[in-house]
Amino acid sequence: MEKIRRASHAGSWYTDNPNKLSEELDGWIRAAGLPKSSDVRGVIAPHAGYSYSGRAAAYAFGNIDPTNITRVFLLGPSHHYYTPKCSLSTATVYKTPIGDLPIDLEVIEELKATGKFELMNLRVDEAEHSMEMHLPYLSKVFEGHPVKIIPILVGALSAENEAMYGKLLAKYVDDPHNFFSVSSDFCHWGSRFNYMYYDKKYGAIHKSIEALDKMGMDIIETGDADAFKQYLSEYDNTICGRHPISVFLHVSVLSFLESQVFIPFNNNKNCPNYLLNIQNGTFEFPDFLLMVVRLCWSIFQMLSNSSTKIKIKFLRYEQSSQCKSTRDSSVSYASAAAKVDA
C-alpha cells in the first residue's frame, strides 16, 4: 500500500508552484556552470530555505551526471526528534512539487535486517526539513532518469555509532549506480543560536566565522573522521549535519576496506599460511612482530590499490548575512562534491 510523505515545507521554505520552482532550480544550476561528471558519487549540500541556500546548493547538485545513477542514499540530521541511532523512513514515496521520488523498499529491508536502524513515523518524517530540502534538486537533476531514494535520518550518534553506520553503508559506494546526498548547514552564529565564537585576528566577525568554517571544510576534505571529531570538540562549531557528514566520512574511507584480504605467511617452510581478515578482525599468527609488519603492509597496499576512493572537494561557501556586531546572526552554507579519486 502506498504511503506518501507530503512536501510539508513547500509553500514556506520553497515555492510550491511547480513552474516557478523548476525555473529557479534551472537558473541556479545554470549560474553555477559546473560540468556534470559520472565520477561524482555524493554531495554535501545545505538545507535552509531556498531564498537563503538555494543558490549555494546548486554547486553541489549541478555536478551530478544522472545517466547511470538509480539509487540515492539521503542522509540528514534530526532537528526535532531525538534518537541516538539512524532512522529509516516508513513512507513508500516522497512528494515534491516537480515530481515524486519513490523509496527503494528493497534496500530499506536490507538495512532493517541489520537490526541497527529505527523506523521513523510519518509525523517525524514530515516535520524534518533537512532531507526534504534536497528533494526538489534531486527531482530536477534526475528528470527523465528513474531513481529511487533511501532516506536516513541521522540521530545524535556517538563516534562509535558513526563508524558503525559508515561501515554498514560503505559497501554501497562501490556500485556506480548508487549516490549519497548529505544534508548540512554550517556555522549558526549569534545569540539566538547560543554560539558566538570570535577570533579577533580575522577582524570582522563574519571573517572569523568564515575562517572557522573553512577550517572544518579543509578537515572534511582530508576524509579524516577523527580529525573532524576533534575539530568539533575543540571549537564546537554549530554544524547541524555533523553526524551525517561524519557517517559519510567513514563511508568514503571504509568503502575500499570492505573486502577480505588473505595474506600468506611463509616465514619458514614449516609454517602454514595464515589468514588475515581485516573485515572482522580475527587473526592468528605464530610471530607477533611478523603480524604487525604484515598488517601495516597490507593496510598500505589496500589504501594504495582500492577500487573506490572518494575525494571530497568544497566548491561553494556563503553566509546568510555578514555579522559585524554581537547583535547580528548568520547561518553558513557550503556545498561539496565527492568524486571517485582515480
mmCIF file of C-alpha atoms in Angstrom, residues 34-38 40-41 59-67 141:
data_model
loop_
_atom_site.group_PDB
_atom_site.id
_atom_site.type_symbol
_atom_site.label_atom_id
_atom_site.label_comp_id
_atom_site.label_asym_id
_atom_site.label_seq_id
_atom_site.Cartn_x
_atom_site.Cartn_y
_atom_site.Cartn_z
ATOM 1 C CA LEU A 34 29.581 23.189 -13.455
ATOM 2 C CA PRO A 35 30.376 20.241 -15.732
ATOM 3 C CA LYS A 36 28.479 17.052 -14.922
ATOM 4 C CA SER A 37 30.682 14.104 -14.018
ATOM 5 C CA SER A 38 29.958 10.401 -13.663
ATOM 6 C CA VAL A 40 30.653 12.247 -8.610
ATOM 7 C CA ARG A 41 29.324 9.695 -6.099
ATOM 8 C CA TYR A 59 27.173 23.992 -6.667
ATOM 9 C CA ALA A 60 26.640 20.516 -5.248
ATOM 10 C CA PHE A 61 23.731 19.195 -7.307
ATOM 11 C CA GLY A 62 24.972 20.792 -10.533
ATOM 12 C CA ASN A 63 27.847 18.276 -10.623
ATOM 13 C CA ILE A 64 25.626 15.220 -10.925
ATOM 14 C CA ASP A 65 25.533 13.160 -14.102
ATOM 15 C CA PRO A 66 22.293 11.195 -13.648
ATOM 16 C CA THR A 67 22.883 8.775 -16.518
ATOM 17 C CA VAL A 141 18.583 16.635 -11.691
#
